[in-house]
Amino acid sequence: MIPFLDLKAINGQYRDELIAACIRVIDSGWYIAGNELAQFERAFASYCGTKHAIGVANGLDALVLTLRAWKEQGKFKEGDEVIVPSNTYIASILAISANGLVPVLVEADLATYNLCPAKTEAAITAKTRAILPVHLYGQLADMPRISDIAQRHNLLVLEDSAQAHGAELNGRKAGNWGDASGFSFYPGKNLGALGDAGAVTTNDDQLAETLRALRNYGSHEKYRNLFQGSNSRLDEIQAAMLSVKLKHLDTETAHRRKIAQAYLNGISNPAITLPAIQSGLNSSNSKLVNEAHVFHVFVIRCEQREALQKHLLKHGIHTLIHYPIPPHQQQAYKEWNMQSYPVSEIIHQQVLSLPMGPTVTMEDVKKVIAAINIFKI
Ligand SMILES: *Cc1c(COP(=O)(O)O)cnc(C)c1O
């Protein structure tokens, strides 16, 4: 059986280093907001090329607290609109609603699955204050165009980089395009902790300071509270795990890209639509893997998805669907259930994610390609 994602094997690669880091934290006697967090924040900011990284409890909080900080700074108020892709993982949208802001769903480009810049610009109203592009599946959204739109309309940009650690376009990494960016270090993400964790990256000193307070009851200074904050801290033990794993991230990403290139070259079944790779400076070939994509997942499309998934399972290949139900059809957003987002609906009906990750072997990949190519409708 080829598993979709083998977390035990992924973390097992670094077992000795992780154990050594655990021991270091246990023996330090300091478990929250200490050196491990400060070190990881410095290393991650440097990795992204940003001035600041602020560790928080998870990826959702990274987004929620950033929007909250902007509210505290008077940059927007309840009822203001934030543009977000209609096909994202629901967390991006929850972060907007949680702040009393209005999520405005905008369709993706069906080739890249990322927010369509033209539709984004068309959705801007007098109430729009921010754009929340998601680097879905690990590929950077079209940030040059989105940044340009934001600038012309005076909007803030909050990147959702939860799936795109290390993705880079024109020499600029995910997390360093927007006014701020939210990252998740959920165990299954490209940079995963051994539990929950997240971070915000930004070049804005004042935002960084507000976030450091908001994650800690609204307090910078013991027993003085500037804001009605929350408890959303990144534990020392998880920061220590992340420092170990950050060192190996680029090697893992290179392996993911190698797998992706093999899938792109090898899958030739006409029933399958391969993902389009957005061109960066180094490539204009949509089938050539480049640095803008870190392949958190490798997503293909097939009109007979259920049959394909069954066929692959019969061949010992485990696949997943990211995601089966679009946000506007979720019970949680009943008010959108009658609306139609045709691109998002096609995506959710047809996508299938193939085995991908640092411990998937090229031998596994060959088997997956062979099984897909013999699939008959
Ligand atoms: C995982 C994810 C999140 C939320 O991260 P958590 O750490 O699970 O809270 C947000 N947005 C996207 C696109 C994600 O994939």
mmCIF file of C-alpha atoms and ligand atoms in Angstrom:
data_model
loop_
_atom_site.group_PDB
_atom_site.id
_atom_site.type_symbol
_atom_site.label_atom_id
_atom_site.label_comp_id
_atom_site.label_asym_id
_atom_site.label_seq_id
_atom_site.Cartn_x
_atom_site.Cartn_y
_atom_site.Cartn_z
ATOM 1 C CA MET A 1 0.000 0.000 0.000
ATOM 2 C CA ILE A 2 1.307 3.473 -0.896
ATOM 3 C CA PRO A 3 -0.016 5.790 1.838
ATOM 4 C CA PHE A 4 -1.103 9.320 0.993
ATOM 5 C CA LEU A 5 0.967 10.789 3.807
ATOM 6 C CA ASP A 6 3.147 8.909 6.296
ATOM 7 C CA LEU A 7 3.775 11.306 9.187
ATOM 8 C CA LYS A 8 5.548 8.696 11.282
ATOM 9 C CA ALA A 9 8.047 8.089 8.495
ATOM 10 C CA ILE A 10 8.431 11.826 7.824
ATOM 11 C CA ASN A 11 9.296 12.642 11.442
ATOM 12 C CA GLY A 12 11.193 9.348 11.809
ATOM 13 C CA GLN A 13 13.813 10.718 9.385
ATOM 14 C CA TYR A 14 14.855 13.196 12.104
ATOM 15 C CA ARG A 15 14.125 11.055 15.166
ATOM 16 C CA ASP A 16 17.486 11.589 16.880
ATOM 17 C CA GLU A 17 17.526 15.338 16.273
ATOM 18 C CA LEU A 18 13.942 15.686 17.492
ATOM 19 C CA ILE A 19 14.666 13.692 20.647
ATOM 20 C CA ALA A 20 17.750 15.819 21.359
ATOM 21 C CA ALA A 21 15.647 18.977 20.956
ATOM 22 C CA CYS A 22 12.979 17.570 23.303
ATOM 23 C CA ILE A 23 15.555 16.829 25.939
ATOM 24 C CA ARG A 24 16.958 20.339 25.592
ATOM 25 C CA VAL A 25 13.498 21.812 26.286
ATOM 26 C CA ILE A 26 12.721 19.439 29.161
ATOM 27 C CA ASP A 27 16.023 20.229 30.835
ATOM 28 C CA SER A 28 15.676 23.987 30.314
ATOM 29 C CA GLY A 29 12.789 24.183 32.774
ATOM 30 C CA TRP A 30 11.209 26.888 30.566
ATOM 31 C CA TYR A 31 8.209 25.832 28.453
ATOM 32 C CA ILE A 32 6.453 28.910 27.089
ATOM 33 C CA ALA A 33 7.807 32.095 25.434
ATOM 34 C CA GLY A 34 11.507 31.384 25.879
ATOM 35 C CA ASN A 35 14.641 30.939 23.783
ATOM 36 C CA GLU A 36 13.287 28.173 21.570
ATOM 37 C CA LEU A 37 10.463 30.394 20.362
ATOM 38 C CA ALA A 38 12.750 33.400 19.881
ATOM 39 C CA GLN A 39 15.230 31.275 17.911
ATOM 40 C CA PHE A 40 12.600 29.719 15.696
ATOM 41 C CA GLU A 41 10.978 33.098 15.040
ATOM 42 C CA ARG A 42 14.334 34.521 13.950
ATOM 43 C CA ALA A 43 15.110 31.524 11.754
ATOM 44 C CA PHE A 44 11.684 31.482 10.124
ATOM 45 C CA ALA A 45 11.641 35.244 9.474
ATOM 46 C CA SER A 46 15.066 34.938 7.910
ATOM 47 C CA TYR A 47 13.901 31.981 5.810
ATOM 48 C CA CYS A 48 10.932 33.981 4.486
ATOM 49 C CA GLY A 49 12.989 37.143 4.067
ATOM 50 C CA THR A 50 10.761 39.141 6.425
ATOM 51 C CA LYS A 51 11.619 41.361 9.362
ATOM 52 C CA HIS A 52 9.348 39.527 11.776
ATOM 53 C CA ALA A 53 7.830 36.127 12.444
ATOM 54 C CA ILE A 54 5.426 35.893 15.361
ATOM 55 C CA GLY A 55 4.688 32.388 16.601
ATOM 56 C CA VAL A 56 1.059 31.618 17.452
ATOM 57 C CA ALA A 57 -0.903 28.523 18.414
ATOM 58 C CA ASN A 58 -2.051 27.472 14.909
ATOM 59 C CA GLY A 59 -2.622 28.647 11.351
ATOM 60 C CA LEU A 60 -6.205 29.739 11.904
ATOM 61 C CA ASP A 61 -5.116 32.000 14.777
ATOM 62 C CA ALA A 62 -2.373 33.479 12.586
ATOM 63 C CA LEU A 63 -5.084 34.745 10.221
ATOM 64 C CA VAL A 64 -7.654 35.624 12.911
ATOM 65 C CA LEU A 65 -5.170 37.608 14.994
ATOM 66 C CA THR A 66 -3.732 39.530 12.036
ATOM 67 C CA LEU A 67 -7.183 40.734 10.994
ATOM 68 C CA ARG A 68 -7.896 41.466 14.643
ATOM 69 C CA ALA A 69 -4.698 43.516 14.923
ATOM 70 C CA TRP A 70 -5.725 45.603 11.928
ATOM 71 C CA LYS A 71 -9.087 46.188 13.564
ATOM 72 C CA GLU A 72 -7.357 47.285 16.775
ATOM 73 C CA GLN A 73 -5.237 49.654 14.665
ATOM 74 C CA GLY A 74 -8.398 51.160 13.171
ATOM 75 C CA LYS A 75 -7.617 49.896 9.652
ATOM 76 C CA PHE A 76 -11.048 48.351 9.414
ATOM 77 C CA LYS A 77 -14.270 47.933 11.310
ATOM 78 C CA GLU A 78 -17.046 45.364 11.564
ATOM 79 C CA GLY A 79 -18.961 44.925 8.306
ATOM 80 C CA ASP A 80 -15.979 45.734 6.088
ATOM 81 C CA GLU A 81 -15.332 43.304 3.236
ATOM 82 C CA VAL A 82 -12.396 40.980 2.681
ATOM 83 C CA ILE A 83 -11.949 39.182 -0.653
ATOM 84 C CA VAL A 84 -11.092 35.483 -0.354
ATOM 85 C CA PRO A 85 -11.049 32.599 -2.863
ATOM 86 C CA SER A 86 -14.289 30.581 -3.076
ATOM 87 C CA ASN A 87 -12.343 27.288 -3.229
ATOM 88 C CA THR A 88 -10.076 27.670 -0.198
ATOM 89 C CA TYR A 89 -9.869 25.523 2.907
ATOM 90 C CA ILE A 90 -12.551 26.912 5.204
ATOM 91 C CA ALA A 91 -10.080 28.309 7.761
ATOM 92 C CA SER A 92 -9.254 31.290 5.504
ATOM 93 C CA ILE A 93 -12.939 32.244 5.525
ATOM 94 C CA LEU A 94 -13.518 31.511 9.225
ATOM 95 C CA ALA A 95 -10.772 34.001 10.095
ATOM 96 C CA ILE A 96 -12.716 36.764 8.342
ATOM 97 C CA SER A 97 -16.105 35.891 9.890
ATOM 98 C CA ALA A 98 -14.550 35.516 13.335
ATOM 99 C CA ASN A 99 -13.672 39.222 13.217
ATOM 100 C CA GLY A 100 -17.155 40.364 12.217
ATOM 101 C CA LEU A 101 -15.863 41.117 8.720
ATOM 102 C CA VAL A 102 -17.659 40.040 5.545
ATOM 103 C CA PRO A 103 -15.993 37.361 3.391
ATOM 104 C CA VAL A 104 -16.530 38.098 -0.310
ATOM 105 C CA LEU A 105 -15.975 34.888 -2.249
ATOM 106 C CA VAL A 106 -14.144 35.269 -5.552
ATOM 107 C CA GLU A 107 -13.560 32.419 -7.977
ATOM 108 C CA ALA A 108 -10.215 30.881 -8.766
ATOM 109 C CA ASP A 109 -8.518 30.350 -12.085
ATOM 110 C CA LEU A 110 -9.433 26.769 -13.044
ATOM 111 C CA ALA A 111 -5.915 26.033 -14.322
ATOM 112 C CA THR A 112 -3.932 27.051 -11.221
ATOM 113 C CA TYR A 113 -6.700 26.829 -8.561
ATOM 114 C CA ASN A 114 -5.565 30.211 -7.246
ATOM 115 C CA LEU A 115 -7.517 33.475 -6.926
ATOM 116 C CA CYS A 116 -8.308 35.073 -10.299
ATOM 117 C CA PRO A 117 -6.919 38.662 -10.339
ATOM 118 C CA ALA A 118 -9.494 39.984 -12.861
ATOM 119 C CA LYS A 119 -12.423 38.671 -10.816
ATOM 120 C CA THR A 120 -10.787 40.052 -7.679
ATOM 121 C CA GLU A 121 -10.656 43.544 -9.112
ATOM 122 C CA ALA A 122 -14.271 43.263 -10.297
ATOM 123 C CA ALA A 123 -15.419 42.315 -6.768
ATOM 124 C CA ILE A 124 -13.991 45.427 -5.085
ATOM 125 C CA THR A 125 -16.617 47.720 -3.540
ATOM 126 C CA ALA A 126 -16.507 50.828 -1.350
ATOM 127 C CA LYS A 127 -16.458 48.488 1.672
ATOM 128 C CA THR A 128 -13.524 46.324 0.558
ATOM 129 C CA ARG A 129 -10.530 46.714 2.875
ATOM 130 C CA ALA A 130 -8.352 43.668 2.224
ATOM 131 C CA ILE A 131 -7.572 40.744 -0.073
ATOM 132 C CA LEU A 132 -6.771 37.348 1.427
ATOM 133 C CA PRO A 133 -5.110 35.307 -1.348
ATOM 134 C CA VAL A 134 -4.404 31.653 -0.558
ATOM 135 C CA HIS A 135 -1.362 29.879 -2.026
ATOM 136 C CA LEU A 136 -3.472 26.793 -2.531
ATOM 137 C CA TYR A 137 -1.889 23.348 -2.815
ATOM 138 C CA GLY A 138 1.547 24.971 -2.382
ATOM 139 C CA GLN A 139 1.570 27.266 -5.425
ATOM 140 C CA LEU A 140 1.950 31.016 -4.989
ATOM 141 C CA ALA A 141 -1.093 32.963 -6.076
ATOM 142 C CA ASP A 142 -0.492 35.552 -8.799
ATOM 143 C CA MET A 143 1.023 37.944 -6.258
ATOM 144 C CA PRO A 144 2.480 40.472 -8.718
ATOM 145 C CA ARG A 145 -1.012 41.195 -10.075
ATOM 146 C CA ILE A 146 -2.778 40.924 -6.730
ATOM 147 C CA SER A 147 -0.258 43.311 -5.122
ATOM 148 C CA ASP A 148 -0.783 45.755 -7.970
ATOM 149 C CA ILE A 149 -4.581 45.646 -7.541
ATOM 150 C CA ALA A 150 -4.246 46.117 -3.782
ATOM 151 C CA GLN A 151 -1.964 49.084 -4.239
ATOM 152 C CA ARG A 152 -4.227 50.811 -6.747
ATOM 153 C CA HIS A 153 -7.309 50.337 -4.520
ATOM 154 C CA ASN A 154 -5.519 50.967 -1.231
ATOM 155 C CA LEU A 155 -6.257 47.496 0.192
ATOM 156 C CA LEU A 156 -4.349 45.430 2.713
ATOM 157 C CA VAL A 157 -3.112 41.991 1.648
ATOM 158 C CA LEU A 158 -3.038 39.035 4.032
ATOM 159 C CA GLU A 159 -1.516 35.946 2.426
ATOM 160 C CA ASP A 160 -2.689 32.535 3.570
ATOM 161 C CA SER A 161 0.613 30.671 3.259
ATOM 162 C CA ALA A 162 -0.481 27.622 5.263
ATOM 163 C CA GLN A 163 0.316 25.314 2.337
ATOM 164 C CA ALA A 164 3.234 27.159 0.759
ATOM 165 C CA HIS A 165 6.295 27.340 3.056
ATOM 166 C CA GLY A 166 9.224 28.230 0.819
ATOM 167 C CA ALA A 167 7.297 28.862 -2.408
ATOM 168 C CA GLU A 168 9.034 31.666 -4.269
ATOM 169 C CA LEU A 169 8.361 33.890 -7.255
ATOM 170 C CA ASN A 170 10.823 36.388 -8.722
ATOM 171 C CA GLY A 171 13.098 35.861 -5.718
ATOM 172 C CA ARG A 172 10.380 36.623 -3.158
ATOM 173 C CA LYS A 173 9.009 33.958 -0.859
ATOM 174 C CA ALA A 174 5.481 33.217 0.324
ATOM 175 C CA GLY A 175 5.011 35.273 3.462
ATOM 176 C CA ASN A 176 6.883 38.266 2.053
ATOM 177 C CA TRP A 177 4.394 39.495 -0.556
ATOM 178 C CA GLY A 178 1.508 40.788 1.514
ATOM 179 C CA ASP A 179 1.287 43.244 4.420
ATOM 180 C CA ALA A 180 1.272 40.088 6.504
ATOM 181 C CA SER A 181 1.011 36.362 6.028
ATOM 182 C CA GLY A 182 -0.394 33.486 8.055
ATOM 183 C CA PHE A 183 1.406 30.142 8.243
ATOM 184 C CA SER A 184 0.247 26.845 9.701
ATOM 185 C CA PHE A 185 2.648 24.240 11.064
ATOM 186 C CA TYR A 186 -0.042 21.586 11.466
ATOM 187 C CA PRO A 187 1.749 18.205 11.337
ATOM 188 C CA GLY A 188 0.741 17.456 7.739
ATOM 189 C CA LYS A 189 1.882 20.807 6.318
ATOM 190 C CA ASN A 190 5.204 21.094 4.425
ATOM 191 C CA LEU A 191 6.783 22.483 7.591
ATOM 192 C CA GLY A 192 4.944 20.570 10.301
ATOM 193 C CA ALA A 193 5.269 20.574 14.077
ATOM 194 C CA LEU A 194 4.473 17.537 16.222
ATOM 195 C CA GLY A 195 1.242 19.177 17.281
ATOM 196 C CA ASP A 196 -0.457 22.502 16.556
ATOM 197 C CA ALA A 197 1.536 25.623 15.716
ATOM 198 C CA GLY A 198 1.423 28.661 13.425
ATOM 199 C CA ALA A 199 3.069 32.005 12.712
ATOM 200 C CA VAL A 200 2.512 35.406 11.149
ATOM 201 C CA THR A 201 5.252 36.983 9.059
ATOM 202 C CA THR A 202 5.392 40.708 8.340
ATOM 203 C CA ASN A 203 7.760 43.611 7.700
ATOM 204 C CA ASP A 204 5.540 45.967 9.711
ATOM 205 C CA ASP A 205 7.022 46.700 13.177
ATOM 206 C CA GLN A 206 3.805 48.015 14.649
ATOM 207 C CA LEU A 207 1.754 45.062 13.452
ATOM 208 C CA ALA A 208 4.354 42.671 14.869
ATOM 209 C CA GLU A 209 4.146 44.395 18.235
ATOM 210 C CA THR A 210 0.350 44.307 18.296
ATOM 211 C CA LEU A 211 0.388 40.607 17.394
ATOM 212 C CA ARG A 212 2.868 39.797 20.159
ATOM 213 C CA ALA A 213 0.407 41.343 22.590
ATOM 214 C CA LEU A 214 -2.732 39.791 21.079
ATOM 215 C CA ARG A 215 -1.333 36.245 21.325
ATOM 216 C CA ASN A 216 -0.660 36.820 25.017
ATOM 217 C CA TYR A 217 -3.933 38.192 26.516
ATOM 218 C CA GLY A 218 -3.321 41.559 24.880
ATOM 219 C CA SER A 219 -0.277 42.106 27.055
ATOM 220 C CA HIS A 220 3.360 43.035 26.292
ATOM 221 C CA GLU A 221 4.193 43.557 29.877
ATOM 222 C CA LYS A 222 3.116 41.321 32.716
ATOM 223 C CA TYR A 223 -0.242 42.403 34.207
ATOM 224 C CA ARG A 224 -0.707 45.333 31.784
ATOM 225 C CA ASN A 225 -3.292 44.693 29.056
ATOM 226 C CA LEU A 226 -3.570 46.925 26.003
ATOM 227 C CA PHE A 227 -6.118 44.765 24.183
ATOM 228 C CA GLN A 228 -8.716 42.119 24.942
ATOM 229 C CA GLY A 229 -6.331 39.511 23.567
ATOM 230 C CA SER A 230 -6.358 35.737 23.549
ATOM 231 C CA ASN A 231 -4.079 32.903 24.536
ATOM 232 C CA SER A 232 -2.472 31.779 21.306
ATOM 233 C CA ARG A 233 1.151 30.959 22.024
ATOM 234 C CA LEU A 234 3.591 28.678 20.249
ATOM 235 C CA ASP A 235 5.040 26.339 22.889
ATOM 236 C CA GLU A 236 8.794 25.945 23.390
ATOM 237 C CA ILE A 237 8.599 22.237 22.616
ATOM 238 C CA GLN A 238 6.920 22.840 19.244
ATOM 239 C CA ALA A 239 9.296 25.700 18.433
ATOM 240 C CA ALA A 240 12.192 23.295 19.092
ATOM 241 C CA MET A 241 10.644 20.650 16.803
ATOM 242 C CA LEU A 242 10.133 23.281 14.100
ATOM 243 C CA SER A 243 13.743 24.498 14.319
ATOM 244 C CA VAL A 244 14.876 20.937 13.571
ATOM 245 C CA LYS A 245 12.478 20.545 10.671
ATOM 246 C CA LEU A 246 13.105 23.974 9.130
ATOM 247 C CA LYS A 247 16.708 22.934 8.439
ATOM 248 C CA HIS A 248 15.438 20.091 6.255
ATOM 249 C CA LEU A 249 12.605 21.944 4.536
ATOM 250 C CA ASP A 250 14.426 22.841 1.313
ATOM 251 C CA THR A 251 15.659 19.272 0.841
ATOM 252 C CA GLU A 252 12.125 17.999 1.326
ATOM 253 C CA THR A 253 10.751 20.575 -1.101
ATOM 254 C CA ALA A 254 13.288 19.509 -3.733
ATOM 255 C CA HIS A 255 12.037 15.938 -3.376
ATOM 256 C CA ARG A 256 8.406 17.053 -3.674
ATOM 257 C CA ARG A 257 9.305 18.887 -6.893
ATOM 258 C CA LYS A 258 11.030 15.815 -8.281
ATOM 259 C CA ILE A 259 7.882 13.776 -7.668
ATOM 260 C CA ALA A 260 5.706 16.487 -9.227
ATOM 261 C CA GLN A 261 7.902 16.650 -12.330
ATOM 262 C CA ALA A 262 7.667 12.850 -12.690
ATOM 263 C CA TYR A 263 3.853 13.013 -12.444
ATOM 264 C CA LEU A 264 3.698 15.868 -14.972
ATOM 265 C CA ASN A 265 5.929 14.011 -17.422
ATOM 266 C CA GLY A 266 4.481 10.558 -16.847
ATOM 267 C CA ILE A 267 0.712 10.937 -16.587
ATOM 268 C CA SER A 268 -0.690 10.766 -20.104
ATOM 269 C CA ASN A 269 -4.253 9.536 -19.610
ATOM 270 C CA PRO A 270 -6.554 11.942 -21.503
ATOM 271 C CA ALA A 271 -9.173 11.612 -18.748
ATOM 272 C CA ILE A 272 -6.824 13.449 -16.383
ATOM 273 C CA THR A 273 -6.202 17.201 -16.148
ATOM 274 C CA LEU A 274 -2.790 18.000 -14.702
ATOM 275 C CA PRO A 275 -2.203 21.131 -12.608
ATOM 276 C CA ALA A 276 -0.873 24.183 -14.466
ATOM 277 C CA ILE A 277 2.384 25.486 -13.112
ATOM 278 C CA GLN A 278 2.419 29.265 -12.984
ATOM 279 C CA SER A 279 5.449 30.641 -14.759
ATOM 280 C CA GLY A 280 8.000 32.564 -12.778
ATOM 281 C CA LEU A 281 11.123 34.268 -14.074
ATOM 282 C CA ASN A 282 12.773 30.960 -14.846
ATOM 283 C CA SER A 283 10.074 29.226 -16.773
ATOM 284 C CA SER A 284 7.292 29.867 -19.195
ATOM 285 C CA ASN A 285 6.546 26.172 -19.668
ATOM 286 C CA SER A 286 3.377 25.254 -17.766
ATOM 287 C CA LYS A 287 4.549 21.638 -17.455
ATOM 288 C CA LEU A 288 7.915 22.535 -15.970
ATOM 289 C CA VAL A 289 8.090 22.601 -12.191
ATOM 290 C CA ASN A 290 9.551 25.819 -10.772
ATOM 291 C CA GLU A 291 10.143 27.471 -7.430
ATOM 292 C CA ALA A 292 6.681 29.075 -7.233
ATOM 293 C CA HIS A 293 5.216 25.679 -6.290
ATOM 294 C CA VAL A 294 6.198 23.592 -3.249
ATOM 295 C CA PHE A 295 3.614 20.854 -3.913
ATOM 296 C CA HIS A 296 1.980 20.598 -0.534
ATOM 297 C CA VAL A 297 -0.328 18.324 -2.489
ATOM 298 C CA PHE A 298 -0.289 17.193 -6.119
ATOM 299 C CA VAL A 299 -3.824 17.682 -7.381
ATOM 300 C CA ILE A 300 -5.186 16.261 -10.605
ATOM 301 C CA ARG A 301 -8.710 16.575 -11.969
ATOM 302 C CA CYS A 302 -10.914 13.832 -13.395
ATOM 303 C CA GLU A 303 -14.616 13.885 -14.260
ATOM 304 C CA GLN A 304 -14.875 10.279 -13.067
ATOM 305 C CA ARG A 305 -13.115 10.985 -9.801
ATOM 306 C CA GLU A 306 -14.902 8.369 -7.679
ATOM 307 C CA ALA A 307 -14.121 5.613 -10.216
ATOM 308 C CA LEU A 308 -10.488 6.757 -10.452
ATOM 309 C CA GLN A 309 -10.083 6.839 -6.681
ATOM 310 C CA LYS A 310 -11.495 3.272 -6.440
ATOM 311 C CA HIS A 311 -9.263 2.094 -9.276
ATOM 312 C CA LEU A 312 -6.167 3.507 -7.559
ATOM 313 C CA LEU A 313 -7.150 1.968 -4.237
ATOM 314 C CA LYS A 314 -7.430 -1.430 -5.976
ATOM 315 C CA HIS A 315 -3.823 -0.882 -7.074
ATOM 316 C CA GLY A 316 -2.766 -0.140 -3.496
ATOM 317 C CA ILE A 317 -2.655 3.639 -3.883
ATOM 318 C CA HIS A 318 -4.251 5.852 -1.272
ATOM 319 C CA THR A 319 -5.514 9.278 -2.423
ATOM 320 C CA LEU A 320 -7.398 12.136 -0.754
ATOM 321 C CA ILE A 321 -9.719 14.941 -1.875
ATOM 322 C CA HIS A 322 -8.785 18.583 -1.142
ATOM 323 C CA TYR A 323 -11.631 19.381 -0.636
ATOM 324 C CA PRO A 324 -14.907 17.510 -1.182
ATOM 325 C CA ILE A 325 -17.359 20.315 -0.234
ATOM 326 C CA PRO A 326 -16.940 23.968 -1.279
ATOM 327 C CA PRO A 327 -17.244 26.550 1.516
ATOM 328 C CA HIS A 328 -20.433 28.060 0.045
ATOM 329 C CA GLN A 329 -22.166 24.666 0.317
ATOM 330 C CA GLN A 330 -21.200 24.119 3.953
ATOM 331 C CA GLN A 331 -23.875 24.079 6.637
ATOM 332 C CA ALA A 332 -21.702 26.572 8.568
ATOM 333 C CA TYR A 333 -22.398 29.164 5.853
ATOM 334 C CA LYS A 334 -26.083 28.435 5.240
ATOM 335 C CA GLU A 335 -26.608 31.941 3.876
ATOM 336 C CA TRP A 336 -24.465 31.040 0.817
ATOM 337 C CA ASN A 337 -25.985 27.611 0.114
ATOM 338 C CA MET A 338 -28.227 28.879 -2.695
ATOM 339 C CA GLN A 339 -25.432 30.804 -4.417
ATOM 340 C CA SER A 340 -23.511 29.427 -7.349
ATOM 341 C CA TYR A 341 -19.728 29.397 -7.745
ATOM 342 C CA PRO A 342 -19.322 27.223 -10.851
ATOM 343 C CA VAL A 343 -15.498 27.118 -10.937
ATOM 344 C CA SER A 344 -15.345 26.179 -7.288
ATOM 345 C CA GLU A 345 -18.013 23.501 -7.821
ATOM 346 C CA ILE A 346 -16.057 21.897 -10.692
ATOM 347 C CA ILE A 347 -12.911 21.926 -8.565
ATOM 348 C CA HIS A 348 -14.598 20.290 -5.587
ATOM 349 C CA GLN A 349 -16.292 17.665 -7.785
ATOM 350 C CA GLN A 350 -13.191 16.652 -9.730
ATOM 351 C CA VAL A 351 -9.984 17.088 -7.737
ATOM 352 C CA LEU A 352 -7.929 14.192 -6.420
ATOM 353 C CA SER A 353 -4.611 14.419 -4.552
ATOM 354 C CA LEU A 354 -1.937 11.824 -5.354
ATOM 355 C CA PRO A 355 0.676 10.489 -2.916
ATOM 356 C CA MET A 356 3.201 13.285 -2.332
ATOM 357 C CA GLY A 357 5.785 13.993 0.329
ATOM 358 C CA PRO A 358 9.363 13.613 1.493
ATOM 359 C CA THR A 359 9.079 9.853 2.068
ATOM 360 C CA VAL A 360 7.194 8.930 -1.121
ATOM 361 C CA THR A 361 9.758 7.102 -3.295
ATOM 362 C CA MET A 362 10.293 7.423 -7.043
ATOM 363 C CA GLU A 363 9.391 3.725 -7.173
ATOM 364 C CA ASP A 364 5.994 4.582 -5.608
ATOM 365 C CA VAL A 365 5.572 7.399 -8.119
ATOM 366 C CA LYS A 366 6.176 5.015 -11.052
ATOM 367 C CA LYS A 367 3.446 2.719 -9.730
ATOM 368 C CA VAL A 368 1.020 5.622 -9.344
ATOM 369 C CA ILE A 369 1.698 6.844 -12.898
ATOM 370 C CA ALA A 370 1.283 3.344 -14.349
ATOM 371 C CA ALA A 371 -1.991 2.803 -12.486
ATOM 372 C CA ILE A 372 -3.385 6.175 -13.627
ATOM 373 C CA ASN A 373 -2.410 5.587 -17.238
ATOM 374 C CA ILE A 374 -4.295 2.263 -17.432
ATOM 375 C CA PHE A 375 -7.457 3.782 -15.907
ATOM 376 C CA LYS A 376 -10.358 3.443 -18.349
ATOM 377 C CA ILE A 377 -13.584 5.381 -18.071
HETATM 378 C C1 LIG B 1 -4.150 24.240 7.335
HETATM 379 C C2 LIG B 1 -4.703 25.488 6.798
HETATM 380 C C3 LIG B 1 -5.130 26.530 7.632
HETATM 381 C C4 LIG B 1 -5.284 26.405 9.120
HETATM 382 O O1 LIG B 1 -4.162 25.965 9.784
HETATM 383 P P1 LIG B 1 -4.314 25.263 11.226
HETATM 384 O O2 LIG B 1 -2.926 25.241 11.737
HETATM 385 O O3 LIG B 1 -4.884 23.906 11.000
HETATM 386 O O4 LIG B 1 -5.228 26.115 12.062
HETATM 387 C C5 LIG B 1 -5.514 27.720 7.055
HETATM 388 N N1 LIG B 1 -5.533 27.876 5.725
HETATM 389 C C6 LIG B 1 -5.176 26.892 4.882
HETATM 390 C C7 LIG B 1 -5.196 27.139 3.409
HETATM 391 C C8 LIG B 1 -4.750 25.660 5.381
HETATM 392 O O5 LIG B 1 -4.400 24.688 4.546
#
